């Protein structure tokens, strides 16, 4: 029987930085391809859509703020 080493650590505190920034691959160094971060294709698609919500919502928010 072999042993298995499952990596763990402060993943949650670095996840938002990984999603909003362009500076690296996150805690597991595999972007969102690591199974602990995206277990299925649906969660990957959902994550991509949610990442796009921020840049799409900011111009609309600015337009509502200035009244145009």
mmCIF file of C-alpha atoms in Angstrom:
data_model
loop_
_atom_site.group_PDB
_atom_site.id
_atom_site.type_symbol
_atom_site.label_atom_id
_atom_site.label_comp_id
_atom_site.label_asym_id
_atom_site.label_seq_id
_atom_site.Cartn_x
_atom_site.Cartn_y
_atom_site.Cartn_z
ATOM 1 C CA UNK A 1 0.000 0.000 0.000
ATOM 2 C CA UNK A 2 1.145 3.417 -0.934
ATOM 3 C CA UNK A 3 0.493 6.653 0.796
ATOM 4 C CA UNK A 4 -1.154 9.725 -0.606
ATOM 5 C CA UNK A 5 -0.314 13.312 0.178
ATOM 6 C CA UNK A 6 -3.196 15.761 -0.269
ATOM 7 C CA UNK A 7 -2.046 19.385 -0.381
ATOM 8 C CA UNK A 8 -3.828 21.820 1.877
ATOM 9 C CA UNK A 9 -3.390 25.301 3.114
ATOM 10 C CA UNK A 10 -4.817 28.821 2.879
ATOM 11 C CA UNK A 11 -6.606 28.235 -0.428
ATOM 12 C CA UNK A 12 -9.713 30.332 0.288
ATOM 13 C CA UNK A 13 -7.745 33.464 1.152
ATOM 14 C CA UNK A 14 -5.916 33.349 -2.185
ATOM 15 C CA UNK A 15 -8.806 32.327 -4.457
ATOM 16 C CA UNK A 16 -10.265 35.822 -4.943
ATOM 17 C CA UNK A 17 -6.816 37.192 -5.716
ATOM 18 C CA UNK A 18 -6.360 34.501 -8.368
ATOM 19 C CA UNK A 19 -9.719 35.248 -9.992
ATOM 20 C CA UNK A 20 -9.384 39.027 -10.065
ATOM 21 C CA UNK A 21 -5.678 39.251 -10.835
ATOM 22 C CA UNK A 22 -3.520 38.139 -13.724
ATOM 23 C CA UNK A 23 -0.472 37.205 -11.753
ATOM 24 C CA UNK A 24 -0.436 33.470 -11.333
ATOM 25 C CA UNK A 25 -1.951 30.076 -11.048
ATOM 26 C CA UNK A 26 -3.372 30.088 -7.574
ATOM 27 C CA UNK A 27 -2.467 27.914 -4.638
ATOM 28 C CA UNK A 28 -2.120 24.650 -6.557
ATOM 29 C CA UNK A 29 -0.233 26.272 -9.516
ATOM 30 C CA UNK A 30 -2.701 24.952 -12.084
ATOM 31 C CA UNK A 31 -5.096 27.898 -12.418
ATOM 32 C CA UNK A 32 -8.578 26.411 -12.214
ATOM 33 C CA UNK A 33 -7.675 23.092 -13.832
ATOM 34 C CA UNK A 34 -6.936 21.441 -10.485
ATOM 35 C CA UNK A 35 -9.740 19.088 -9.368
ATOM 36 C CA UNK A 36 -9.941 20.721 -5.938
ATOM 37 C CA UNK A 37 -10.838 24.030 -7.577
ATOM 38 C CA UNK A 38 -13.083 22.900 -10.456
ATOM 39 C CA UNK A 39 -14.357 19.338 -10.159
ATOM 40 C CA UNK A 40 -16.595 19.381 -13.272
ATOM 41 C CA UNK A 41 -16.945 21.136 -16.591
ATOM 42 C CA UNK A 42 -20.125 22.837 -15.379
ATOM 43 C CA UNK A 43 -18.316 24.506 -12.483
ATOM 44 C CA UNK A 44 -15.611 25.659 -14.886
ATOM 45 C CA UNK A 45 -18.215 27.224 -17.203
ATOM 46 C CA UNK A 46 -19.956 28.826 -14.231
ATOM 47 C CA UNK A 47 -16.671 30.270 -13.012
ATOM 48 C CA UNK A 48 -15.905 31.765 -16.435
ATOM 49 C CA UNK A 49 -19.352 33.364 -16.599
ATOM 50 C CA UNK A 50 -19.030 34.789 -13.093
ATOM 51 C CA UNK A 51 -15.574 36.186 -13.868
ATOM 52 C CA UNK A 52 -17.088 38.016 -16.854
ATOM 53 C CA UNK A 53 -19.882 39.532 -14.747
ATOM 54 C CA UNK A 54 -17.558 42.073 -13.097
ATOM 55 C CA UNK A 55 -16.202 43.759 -16.257
ATOM 56 C CA UNK A 56 -19.660 43.717 -17.863
ATOM 57 C CA UNK A 57 -21.334 45.228 -14.803
ATOM 58 C CA UNK A 58 -18.877 48.074 -14.169
ATOM 59 C CA UNK A 59 -19.751 50.206 -17.278
ATOM 60 C CA UNK A 60 -23.456 49.770 -16.514
ATOM 61 C CA UNK A 61 -22.879 50.817 -12.918
ATOM 62 C CA UNK A 62 -20.915 53.864 -14.034
ATOM 63 C CA UNK A 63 -23.699 54.825 -16.456
ATOM 64 C CA UNK A 64 -26.298 54.609 -13.700
ATOM 65 C CA UNK A 65 -24.099 56.677 -11.377
ATOM 66 C CA UNK A 66 -23.685 59.531 -13.849
ATOM 67 C CA UNK A 67 -27.292 59.291 -15.041
ATOM 68 C CA UNK A 68 -26.585 58.469 -18.686
#
